[in-house]
Amino acid sequence: RWSRVKGRLRSSVGEDVYTSWFARMDLEGVQDESVRLSVPTRFLKSWIQAHYAERVLSCWQAEMPEVHRIDLTVRSAVRPAAHPKEAPAPVEARRAPTPELRSTATAPVSANHDALGGSPLDPRLTFASFVVGRSNTLAHAAARQVAEGRRGDPVMFNPLYIHAGVGLGKTHLLQAVTWAGNSGNERKVLYLTAEKFMYGFVAALKTQTALAFKEALRGIDVLVIDDLQFLQGKSTQAEFCHTLNALIDAGRQVVIAADRPPSDLESLDDRVRSRLAGGLVVEMGSLGEELRHGILKSRVAAARAHHATFEVPEEVLQYLARTITHNGRDLEGAINRLLAHSKLNNRPVTLEMAEHEVRDLVRPQEPKRIKIEDIQRVVARQYNVSRSDLLSSRRTANVVRPRQVAMYLAKTLTLRSLPEIGRRFGGRDHTTVLHAVRKIEALVSKDTALLEEVESLKRQLQE
Ligand code: ADP
Ligand code: MG
């Protein structure tokens, strides 16, 4: 039934609007006359409520006349289907009760951009509060370079594409570029989340102002787009592609952040992907202990601007930096909790308090994210062939088997899809990859020598 309702919705709003707004909507349950649906973000929820509530209801009623109410909720785990790698659900759920001092301390403000309207900027996310460490030196330097450019300067790398996992500082860096770029010189810098871009474009389509929207976009000097992995919908993507090309060709700077490299943005067109990869692509790695320590200190300093008596002893900072290894949001959450706790109970922060208050944020090291290149390198070394042999079309026995092993490992140790793995192995078809995976699966169940070899490769990769 749910799929029939979705079918109705799709034909009622059109393919493009459907993929933009409803593709990530899930059915949570039906009870008597009400239906519970969920979407991954608050933004999607309010957009659907404001524009499509009636439509959704009538599509349900066409299938189930007794339905009279639709409850739309935001799923606690931010985990869209196309995107299974994000933080596991319990983490997000645990994060919910964290006191959100961020939004009360200083309300986000909007960068005012006439008709376009950028996404809200957090005044605290500036270069001044961005801590530089080993994992983000290059990204930071490139971002600074972009922010300091003036109108008419030659553009050095375009687009600047920054990718990193959740909570590693992408949004912080992009907003820093926006703040810095907009202050002081005559350039127009526009910060948009990919969702906001879709919103702008779809809204413009509905009111027949799409042309004005396009013109306005092309009139800015620096376009900053956050969370590009959420860009969905064929015509939105086509529009994004045009905008990208137009801006780059006109010598305007484009800065993009996403949670994965361009090659892994599977829903995007090949041409867009290669355009994205044609500028400077920088990855920000996980936050090292020193960097975590620096971020904690910067957070405490920021909190002290409003709560002058708030102090966190060095031993507590060290404890937090050592034990909270996941991402910047947890570091921020930890400081927020300590602040709330010490304010409410009127007690100074101690190590004991910290151990108690943040114990759920402390968790074992995340398993290492294994890259396909690493697999190819390790397998090539093990079998004494070159990496280019693995990617080549050679079919001699001494490369066929290692290649199959490597594809098998890519399928079992990464979250890449079969077509993506095929592409990364010299442009092979997904059926070839599937064949290799099945072959090795069958072999390791009989051949213990091969099984041991595969296990040893896995161990080497996980180290
Ligand atoms: P992302 O957009 O990559 O998911 P954010 O930019 O939202 O991550 O960062 C999450 C939190 O961690 C924010 O509070 C941010 O200020 C903080 N943070 C991450 N990296 C840094 C850094 N290098 N310096 C200061 N704060 C950081
Ligand atoms: Mg972000």
Short mmCIF file of C-alpha atoms and ligand atoms in Angstrom, two decimals:
data_model
loop_
_atom_site.label_atom_id
_atom_site.label_comp_id
_atom_site.label_asym_id
_atom_site.label_seq_id
_atom_site.Cartn_x
_atom_site.Cartn_y
_atom_site.Cartn_z
CA ARG A 1 0.00 0.00 0.00
CA TRP A 2 2.77 2.40 0.95
CA SER A 3 4.39 1.87 -2.41
CA ARG A 4 1.07 2.57 -4.14
CA VAL A 5 0.70 5.78 -2.18
CA LYS A 6 4.21 6.75 -3.18
CA GLY A 7 3.34 5.96 -6.77
CA ARG A 8 0.35 8.28 -6.60
CA LEU A 9 2.41 10.98 -5.00
CA ARG A 10 5.06 10.64 -7.64
CA SER A 11 2.67 11.01 -10.51
CA SER A 12 0.83 13.81 -8.78
CA VAL A 13 3.84 16.04 -8.11
CA GLY A 14 6.12 14.89 -10.90
CA GLU A 15 9.32 12.93 -10.83
CA ASP A 16 11.58 15.81 -9.98
CA VAL A 17 9.67 17.28 -7.10
CA TYR A 18 9.19 13.75 -5.85
CA THR A 19 12.90 12.94 -5.74
CA SER A 20 13.69 16.31 -4.22
CA TRP A 21 11.26 16.08 -1.33
CA PHE A 22 9.75 12.65 -0.92
CA ALA A 23 12.45 10.16 -1.86
CA ARG A 24 13.65 10.00 1.73
CA MET A 25 10.25 9.87 3.35
CA ASP A 26 9.53 6.64 5.23
CA LEU A 27 6.38 5.07 6.58
CA GLU A 28 6.57 4.64 10.34
CA GLY A 29 3.15 3.18 10.91
CA VAL A 30 -0.60 3.39 10.39
CA GLN A 31 -3.00 3.50 13.29
CA ASP A 32 -6.73 3.81 12.89
CA GLU A 33 -7.16 6.98 10.94
CA SER A 34 -3.70 8.43 11.21
CA VAL A 35 -0.53 7.70 9.35
CA ARG A 36 2.93 8.36 10.68
CA LEU A 37 5.61 9.33 8.17
CA SER A 38 9.17 10.40 8.78
CA VAL A 39 11.79 12.41 6.94
CA PRO A 40 15.47 12.83 7.78
CA THR A 41 15.60 16.59 8.32
CA ARG A 42 13.57 19.32 9.90
CA PHE A 43 13.90 21.28 6.74
CA LEU A 44 12.20 18.58 4.68
CA LYS A 45 9.48 18.28 7.28
CA SER A 46 8.55 21.95 7.25
CA TRP A 47 8.79 22.16 3.49
CA ILE A 48 6.48 19.20 2.99
CA GLN A 49 4.08 20.46 5.63
CA ALA A 50 3.94 23.89 4.10
CA HIS A 51 3.55 22.82 0.51
CA TYR A 52 2.39 19.27 0.18
CA ALA A 53 0.39 18.34 3.28
CA GLU A 54 -2.93 18.21 1.41
CA ARG A 55 -1.43 16.31 -1.46
CA VAL A 56 0.08 13.65 0.77
CA LEU A 57 -3.19 13.23 2.61
CA SER A 58 -5.24 12.91 -0.53
CA CYS A 59 -2.86 10.31 -1.95
CA TRP A 60 -3.40 8.28 1.20
CA GLN A 61 -7.14 8.73 1.09
CA ALA A 62 -7.19 7.46 -2.46
CA GLU A 63 -5.80 4.18 -1.13
CA MET A 64 -7.30 4.23 2.36
CA PRO A 65 -10.38 6.43 2.67
CA GLU A 66 -10.38 6.10 6.46
CA VAL A 67 -7.13 8.05 6.84
CA HIS A 68 -7.71 11.56 8.17
CA ARG A 69 -4.43 12.60 9.56
CA ILE A 70 -0.78 12.59 8.58
CA ASP A 71 1.84 12.96 11.27
CA LEU A 72 5.18 13.92 9.90
CA THR A 73 8.18 13.43 12.15
CA VAL A 74 11.91 13.89 11.85
CA ARG A 75 13.83 10.66 12.13
CA SER A 76 16.35 10.89 14.92
CA ALA A 77 19.04 9.16 12.92
CA VAL A 78 20.23 11.32 10.09
CA ARG A 79 20.70 8.45 7.73
CA PRO A 80 19.27 8.76 4.25
CA ALA A 81 19.18 5.55 2.28
CA ALA A 82 21.82 6.56 -0.23
CA HIS A 83 24.09 7.25 2.63
CA PRO A 84 24.54 4.29 4.92
CA LYS A 85 27.92 5.31 6.27
CA GLU A 86 26.81 8.05 8.61
CA ALA A 87 26.99 7.79 12.35
CA PRO A 88 25.06 4.79 13.64
CA ALA A 89 21.59 5.44 14.96
CA PRO A 90 22.26 5.13 18.70
CA VAL A 91 24.81 7.88 18.49
CA GLU A 92 22.35 10.35 17.08
CA ALA A 93 19.72 9.27 19.51
CA ARG A 94 22.06 9.78 22.40
CA ARG A 95 22.98 13.16 21.17
CA ALA A 96 19.44 14.43 21.32
CA PRO A 97 19.23 15.34 25.02
CA THR A 98 22.46 17.35 24.90
CA PRO A 99 21.62 20.86 26.04
CA GLU A 100 21.69 22.93 22.90
CA LEU A 101 23.37 26.01 24.20
CA ARG A 102 24.50 26.78 20.71
CA SER A 103 21.18 27.97 19.46
CA THR A 104 20.36 30.07 22.52
CA ALA A 105 23.72 31.68 23.08
CA THR A 106 23.80 33.37 19.72
CA ALA A 107 20.98 32.86 17.31
CA PRO A 108 22.10 32.09 13.77
CA VAL A 109 21.63 34.99 11.43
CA SER A 110 20.97 35.06 7.77
CA ALA A 111 23.41 36.43 5.31
CA ASN A 112 21.25 38.85 3.43
CA HIS A 113 21.36 38.17 -0.27
CA ASP A 114 18.40 39.92 -1.82
CA ALA A 115 16.10 37.54 -3.53
CA LEU A 116 18.33 34.54 -3.16
CA GLY A 117 18.50 34.20 0.58
CA GLY A 118 21.43 32.08 1.71
CA SER A 119 21.28 29.44 4.39
CA PRO A 120 21.61 30.68 7.96
CA LEU A 121 25.15 31.25 9.17
CA ASP A 122 26.35 30.57 12.68
CA PRO A 123 28.34 33.62 13.83
CA ARG A 124 30.70 31.41 15.78
CA LEU A 125 31.91 29.43 12.81
CA THR A 126 34.76 31.67 11.70
CA PHE A 127 38.43 31.26 10.90
CA ALA A 128 39.23 32.68 14.32
CA SER A 129 37.59 29.72 16.04
CA PHE A 130 38.78 27.11 13.55
CA VAL A 131 41.66 25.11 14.98
CA VAL A 132 44.27 23.97 12.48
CA GLY A 133 45.93 20.59 12.85
CA ARG A 134 47.56 17.89 10.79
CA SER A 135 44.32 16.58 9.31
CA ASN A 136 42.98 19.90 8.05
CA THR A 137 46.04 22.03 7.25
CA LEU A 138 45.59 21.85 3.50
CA ALA A 139 41.83 22.36 3.55
CA HIS A 140 42.26 25.33 5.86
CA ALA A 141 44.97 26.90 3.72
CA ALA A 142 42.91 26.49 0.57
CA ALA A 143 39.82 27.92 2.26
CA ARG A 144 41.78 30.91 3.51
CA GLN A 145 43.17 31.52 0.08
CA VAL A 146 39.67 31.53 -1.34
CA ALA A 147 38.34 33.80 1.37
CA GLU A 148 41.09 36.33 0.91
CA GLY A 149 40.75 36.58 -2.84
CA ARG A 150 39.43 39.80 -4.31
CA ARG A 151 37.10 40.38 -7.15
CA GLY A 152 38.96 39.82 -10.39
CA ASP A 153 41.84 37.86 -8.85
CA PRO A 154 42.81 34.81 -10.85
CA VAL A 155 41.11 31.76 -9.41
CA MET A 156 43.65 29.17 -8.39
CA PHE A 157 41.54 26.11 -7.93
CA ASN A 158 37.99 25.78 -9.01
CA PRO A 159 35.98 24.31 -7.53
CA LEU A 160 37.57 23.85 -4.15
CA TYR A 161 36.06 20.59 -3.01
CA ILE A 162 36.42 19.57 0.63
CA HIS A 163 35.29 16.20 1.85
CA ALA A 164 35.27 14.60 5.28
CA GLY A 165 33.11 12.47 7.53
CA VAL A 166 30.46 13.82 9.87
CA GLY A 167 31.56 16.38 12.43
CA LEU A 168 35.05 16.95 11.09
CA GLY A 169 34.61 20.65 10.39
CA LYS A 170 33.30 21.01 6.84
CA THR A 171 30.46 23.34 7.72
CA HIS A 172 32.69 25.30 10.05
CA LEU A 173 35.25 25.89 7.32
CA LEU A 174 32.66 26.78 4.67
CA GLN A 175 30.93 29.27 6.92
CA ALA A 176 34.29 30.75 7.85
CA VAL A 177 34.93 31.33 4.14
CA THR A 178 31.54 32.99 3.84
CA TRP A 179 31.98 35.28 6.82
CA ALA A 180 35.47 36.27 5.82
CA GLY A 181 34.61 36.70 2.16
CA ASN A 182 31.62 38.90 2.89
CA SER A 183 33.37 41.19 5.30
CA GLY A 184 35.77 43.77 4.12
CA ASN A 185 35.75 43.51 0.38
CA GLU A 186 33.28 44.01 -2.35
CA ARG A 187 32.64 40.40 -3.19
CA LYS A 188 29.34 38.63 -2.85
CA VAL A 189 29.67 35.27 -1.18
CA LEU A 190 26.65 33.02 -0.95
CA TYR A 191 26.46 30.04 1.38
CA LEU A 192 23.81 27.46 0.50
CA THR A 193 23.20 23.96 1.67
CA ALA A 194 22.44 21.60 -1.19
CA GLU A 195 18.92 21.37 0.22
CA LYS A 196 18.53 25.09 0.13
CA PHE A 197 19.73 25.08 -3.43
CA MET A 198 17.02 22.57 -4.33
CA TYR A 199 14.48 24.58 -2.41
CA GLY A 200 15.43 27.74 -4.24
CA PHE A 201 15.32 26.08 -7.57
CA VAL A 202 12.07 24.18 -7.07
CA ALA A 203 10.40 27.24 -5.57
CA ALA A 204 11.55 29.28 -8.54
CA LEU A 205 10.15 26.69 -10.92
CA LYS A 206 6.79 26.81 -9.19
CA THR A 207 6.54 30.56 -9.41
CA GLN A 208 8.06 30.72 -12.86
CA THR A 209 11.00 32.74 -11.66
CA ALA A 210 13.55 30.09 -12.47
CA LEU A 211 15.29 32.42 -14.85
CA ALA A 212 15.68 35.09 -12.20
CA PHE A 213 16.99 32.47 -9.80
CA LYS A 214 19.60 31.37 -12.31
CA GLU A 215 20.60 34.93 -13.07
CA ALA A 216 20.92 35.76 -9.40
CA LEU A 217 23.07 32.71 -8.79
CA ARG A 218 25.37 33.66 -11.59
CA GLY A 219 25.75 37.17 -10.25
CA ILE A 220 27.70 36.16 -7.20
CA ASP A 221 31.46 35.99 -6.79
CA VAL A 222 31.80 32.98 -4.56
CA LEU A 223 29.24 30.21 -4.33
CA VAL A 224 29.61 27.99 -1.28
CA ILE A 225 27.61 24.76 -1.26
CA ASP A 226 27.48 22.54 1.79
CA ASP A 227 26.52 18.86 1.98
CA LEU A 228 26.47 18.31 -1.75
CA GLN A 229 25.71 14.62 -1.21
CA PHE A 230 22.11 15.66 -0.56
CA LEU A 231 21.59 17.17 -3.98
CA GLN A 232 18.82 15.16 -5.55
CA GLY A 233 16.49 15.27 -8.48
CA LYS A 234 17.44 15.23 -12.12
CA SER A 235 16.59 18.77 -13.08
CA THR A 236 18.02 20.21 -9.87
CA GLN A 237 21.24 18.43 -10.68
CA ALA A 238 21.16 19.64 -14.25
CA GLU A 239 20.62 23.17 -12.95
CA PHE A 240 23.46 22.75 -10.50
CA CYS A 241 25.67 21.59 -13.35
CA HIS A 242 24.80 24.64 -15.46
CA THR A 243 25.40 26.97 -12.56
CA LEU A 244 28.71 25.31 -11.80
CA ASN A 245 29.86 25.57 -15.38
CA ALA A 246 28.67 29.13 -15.78
CA LEU A 247 30.38 30.29 -12.60
CA ILE A 248 33.63 28.50 -13.28
CA ASP A 249 33.75 29.68 -16.87
CA ALA A 250 33.17 33.23 -15.69
CA GLY A 251 36.11 32.93 -13.30
CA ARG A 252 33.96 32.90 -10.18
CA GLN A 253 34.95 30.76 -7.25
CA VAL A 254 32.95 27.70 -6.20
CA VAL A 255 33.53 25.97 -2.88
CA ILE A 256 31.89 22.67 -2.08
CA ALA A 257 31.76 20.31 0.87
CA ALA A 258 30.47 16.76 0.92
CA ASP A 259 30.90 13.67 2.99
CA ARG A 260 32.66 11.79 0.20
CA PRO A 261 34.95 12.43 -2.77
CA PRO A 262 33.42 13.43 -6.13
CA SER A 263 34.00 9.94 -7.54
CA ASP A 264 31.69 8.51 -4.88
CA LEU A 265 28.76 10.85 -5.47
CA GLU A 266 26.94 8.06 -7.19
CA SER A 267 23.71 9.83 -8.00
CA LEU A 268 25.49 12.60 -9.88
CA ASP A 269 26.08 12.65 -13.57
CA ASP A 270 29.57 11.73 -14.84
CA ARG A 271 30.12 15.16 -16.30
CA VAL A 272 29.38 16.89 -13.01
CA ARG A 273 31.62 14.47 -11.19
CA SER A 274 34.55 15.13 -13.44
CA ARG A 275 33.99 18.86 -13.26
CA LEU A 276 33.99 18.62 -9.49
CA ALA A 277 37.15 16.55 -9.50
CA GLY A 278 38.81 19.04 -11.85
CA GLY A 279 39.56 21.64 -9.19
CA LEU A 280 41.27 21.03 -5.90
CA VAL A 281 39.90 18.08 -3.94
CA VAL A 282 40.99 17.98 -0.31
CA GLU A 283 40.07 15.50 2.34
CA MET A 284 39.96 16.40 6.01
CA GLY A 285 40.91 13.38 8.08
CA SER A 286 39.78 12.46 11.55
CA LEU A 287 40.64 14.83 14.36
CA GLY A 288 43.87 13.90 16.12
CA GLU A 289 44.15 14.20 19.88
CA GLU A 290 46.01 17.46 19.72
CA LEU A 291 43.40 18.94 17.43
CA ARG A 292 40.61 17.70 19.69
CA HIS A 293 42.34 19.37 22.61
CA GLY A 294 42.56 22.61 20.65
CA ILE A 295 38.89 22.46 19.68
CA LEU A 296 37.84 21.86 23.28
CA LYS A 297 39.87 24.85 24.38
CA SER A 298 38.34 27.02 21.70
CA ARG A 299 34.87 25.88 22.77
CA VAL A 300 35.56 26.73 26.38
CA ALA A 301 36.85 30.14 25.38
CA ALA A 302 33.70 30.75 23.34
CA ALA A 303 31.47 29.70 26.24
CA ARG A 304 33.33 32.03 28.57
CA ALA A 305 32.24 34.98 26.48
CA HIS A 306 28.76 34.46 27.92
CA HIS A 307 29.58 32.61 31.13
CA ALA A 308 32.66 34.29 32.51
CA THR A 309 33.02 32.00 35.50
CA PHE A 310 33.02 28.81 33.46
CA GLU A 311 36.32 27.03 33.73
CA VAL A 312 37.49 23.61 32.66
CA PRO A 313 40.68 22.36 34.30
CA GLU A 314 43.48 21.17 32.04
CA GLU A 315 43.23 17.60 33.28
CA VAL A 316 39.58 17.52 32.20
CA LEU A 317 40.44 18.88 28.76
CA GLN A 318 43.07 16.19 28.42
CA TYR A 319 40.69 13.51 29.53
CA LEU A 320 38.05 14.62 27.02
CA ALA A 321 40.56 14.97 24.18
CA ARG A 322 41.84 11.48 24.89
CA THR A 323 38.51 9.73 25.23
CA ILE A 324 36.11 11.45 22.86
CA THR A 325 37.54 10.33 19.59
CA HIS A 326 34.66 10.54 17.24
CA ASN A 327 33.91 13.99 15.95
CA GLY A 328 33.69 17.67 16.63
CA ARG A 329 30.01 17.57 17.47
CA ASP A 330 30.66 15.30 20.41
CA LEU A 331 33.39 17.63 21.63
CA GLU A 332 30.98 20.53 21.41
CA GLY A 333 28.32 18.43 23.15
CA ALA A 334 30.70 17.55 25.97
CA ILE A 335 31.53 21.18 26.68
CA ASN A 336 27.85 22.13 26.49
CA ARG A 337 26.97 19.49 29.03
CA LEU A 338 29.70 20.48 31.43
CA LEU A 339 28.61 24.08 31.12
CA ALA A 340 24.96 23.22 31.75
CA HIS A 341 25.79 20.94 34.62
CA SER A 342 28.11 23.31 36.41
CA LYS A 343 25.67 26.22 35.93
CA LEU A 344 22.63 24.33 37.14
CA ASN A 345 24.35 22.88 40.16
CA ASN A 346 26.56 25.83 40.71
CA ARG A 347 29.64 23.65 40.95
CA PRO A 348 33.05 23.89 39.33
CA VAL A 349 33.90 21.35 36.63
CA THR A 350 35.92 18.44 37.93
CA LEU A 351 37.35 15.31 36.39
CA GLU A 352 34.80 13.27 38.26
CA MET A 353 31.94 15.34 36.89
CA ALA A 354 33.34 15.01 33.38
CA GLU A 355 33.68 11.25 33.67
CA HIS A 356 30.11 10.99 34.77
CA GLU A 357 28.53 13.51 32.41
CA VAL A 358 30.10 12.48 29.16
CA ARG A 359 30.46 8.75 29.63
CA ASP A 360 28.06 7.99 26.78
CA LEU A 361 30.13 10.06 24.36
CA VAL A 362 33.19 7.98 25.09
CA ARG A 363 33.39 5.04 22.83
CA PRO A 364 35.88 2.76 21.27
CA GLN A 365 37.80 3.88 18.23
CA GLU A 366 35.69 3.78 15.11
CA PRO A 367 36.70 0.97 12.80
CA LYS A 368 39.05 2.29 10.16
CA ARG A 369 37.51 3.35 6.88
CA ILE A 370 39.18 1.26 4.23
CA LYS A 371 39.74 2.69 0.79
CA ILE A 372 39.61 0.80 -2.46
CA GLU A 373 43.07 2.13 -3.35
CA ASP A 374 44.46 0.62 -0.14
CA ILE A 375 42.93 -2.72 -1.00
CA GLN A 376 44.45 -2.61 -4.46
CA ARG A 377 47.84 -1.65 -3.06
CA VAL A 378 47.90 -4.35 -0.39
CA VAL A 379 46.65 -7.07 -2.72
CA ALA A 380 49.13 -6.08 -5.43
CA ARG A 381 51.96 -6.25 -2.94
CA GLN A 382 50.84 -9.62 -1.60
CA TYR A 383 50.68 -11.19 -5.05
CA ASN A 384 53.63 -9.37 -6.46
CA VAL A 385 51.78 -7.69 -9.30
CA SER A 386 51.39 -3.98 -9.93
CA ARG A 387 48.31 -1.98 -9.12
CA SER A 388 47.91 -1.11 -12.78
CA ASP A 389 47.87 -4.85 -13.58
CA LEU A 390 44.82 -5.12 -11.33
CA LEU A 391 43.11 -2.30 -13.20
CA SER A 392 44.20 -3.49 -16.64
CA SER A 393 42.30 -5.79 -18.96
CA ARG A 394 44.98 -8.50 -18.76
CA ARG A 395 43.49 -11.91 -18.22
CA THR A 396 46.50 -14.03 -17.35
CA ALA A 397 46.04 -16.28 -14.35
CA ASN A 398 48.55 -14.42 -12.20
CA VAL A 399 46.47 -11.22 -12.31
CA VAL A 400 42.93 -12.60 -12.63
CA ARG A 401 42.86 -14.18 -9.19
CA PRO A 402 44.42 -11.23 -7.30
CA ARG A 403 42.01 -8.94 -9.10
CA GLN A 404 39.08 -11.07 -7.99
CA VAL A 405 40.37 -11.12 -4.43
CA ALA A 406 40.72 -7.35 -4.48
CA MET A 407 37.17 -6.88 -5.78
CA TYR A 408 35.89 -9.30 -3.18
CA LEU A 409 37.64 -7.34 -0.43
CA ALA A 410 36.30 -4.08 -1.85
CA LYS A 411 32.78 -5.44 -1.63
CA THR A 412 33.15 -6.86 1.87
CA LEU A 413 35.26 -4.17 3.51
CA THR A 414 33.79 -1.00 2.03
CA LEU A 415 30.27 0.22 1.47
CA ARG A 416 30.82 0.82 -2.21
CA SER A 417 28.28 -0.49 -4.67
CA LEU A 418 29.12 -3.04 -7.36
CA PRO A 419 29.02 -0.48 -10.21
CA GLU A 420 31.26 1.85 -8.22
CA ILE A 421 33.75 -0.94 -7.55
CA GLY A 422 33.67 -1.86 -11.23
CA ARG A 423 34.46 1.73 -12.12
CA ARG A 424 37.38 1.79 -9.72
CA PHE A 425 38.78 -1.37 -11.23
CA GLY A 426 39.51 0.05 -14.64
CA GLY A 427 35.90 0.61 -15.67
CA ARG A 428 34.57 -2.92 -15.35
CA ASP A 429 30.94 -3.85 -15.44
CA HIS A 430 29.10 -4.54 -12.17
CA THR A 431 28.35 -8.11 -13.29
CA THR A 432 32.10 -8.74 -13.52
CA VAL A 433 32.47 -7.57 -9.93
CA LEU A 434 29.56 -9.72 -8.83
CA HIS A 435 31.09 -12.71 -10.56
CA ALA A 436 34.42 -12.13 -8.79
CA VAL A 437 32.73 -11.77 -5.40
CA ARG A 438 30.79 -15.01 -5.85
CA LYS A 439 33.85 -16.81 -7.14
CA ILE A 440 35.96 -15.91 -4.12
CA GLU A 441 33.12 -16.62 -1.72
CA ALA A 442 32.81 -20.09 -3.20
CA LEU A 443 36.55 -20.68 -3.13
CA VAL A 444 37.18 -19.60 0.46
CA SER A 445 34.51 -21.99 1.68
CA LYS A 446 36.60 -24.90 0.32
CA ASP A 447 40.14 -23.70 0.05
CA THR A 448 41.55 -23.02 3.51
CA ALA A 449 44.83 -21.68 2.16
CA LEU A 450 42.98 -19.02 0.23
CA LEU A 451 40.77 -18.34 3.24
CA GLU A 452 43.84 -17.71 5.37
CA GLU A 453 45.31 -15.50 2.71
CA VAL A 454 42.13 -13.43 2.52
CA GLU A 455 41.97 -13.17 6.30
CA SER A 456 45.55 -12.01 6.45
CA LEU A 457 44.82 -9.36 3.82
CA LYS A 458 41.86 -8.19 5.86
CA ARG A 459 44.01 -7.92 8.95
CA GLN A 460 46.65 -5.92 7.09
CA LEU A 461 43.97 -3.55 5.84
CA GLN A 462 42.34 -3.08 9.20
CA GLU A 463 45.57 -2.26 10.98
P1 ADP B 1 30.68 18.76 9.47
O1 ADP B 1 30.03 19.86 8.72
O2 ADP B 1 31.94 18.27 8.82
O3 ADP B 1 29.77 17.64 9.83
P2 ADP B 1 30.97 20.77 11.52
O4 ADP B 1 31.69 21.82 10.76
O5 ADP B 1 29.53 20.96 11.77
O6 ADP B 1 31.21 19.34 10.86
O7 ADP B 1 31.76 20.54 12.89
C1 ADP B 1 31.18 19.92 14.01
C2 ADP B 1 31.58 20.64 15.26
O8 ADP B 1 32.97 20.50 15.47
C3 ADP B 1 31.31 22.12 15.19
O9 ADP B 1 30.96 22.54 16.47
C4 ADP B 1 32.64 22.69 14.79
O10 ADP B 1 32.78 24.01 15.21
C5 ADP B 1 33.60 21.76 15.48
N1 ADP B 1 34.86 21.63 14.75
C6 ADP B 1 35.20 20.69 13.84
N2 ADP B 1 36.43 20.88 13.39
C7 ADP B 1 36.90 21.98 14.02
C8 ADP B 1 38.13 22.70 13.99
N3 ADP B 1 39.13 22.32 13.20
N4 ADP B 1 38.26 23.78 14.80
C9 ADP B 1 37.24 24.16 15.60
N5 ADP B 1 36.06 23.52 15.67
C10 ADP B 1 35.89 22.45 14.90
MG MG B 2 28.10 19.99 8.00
#
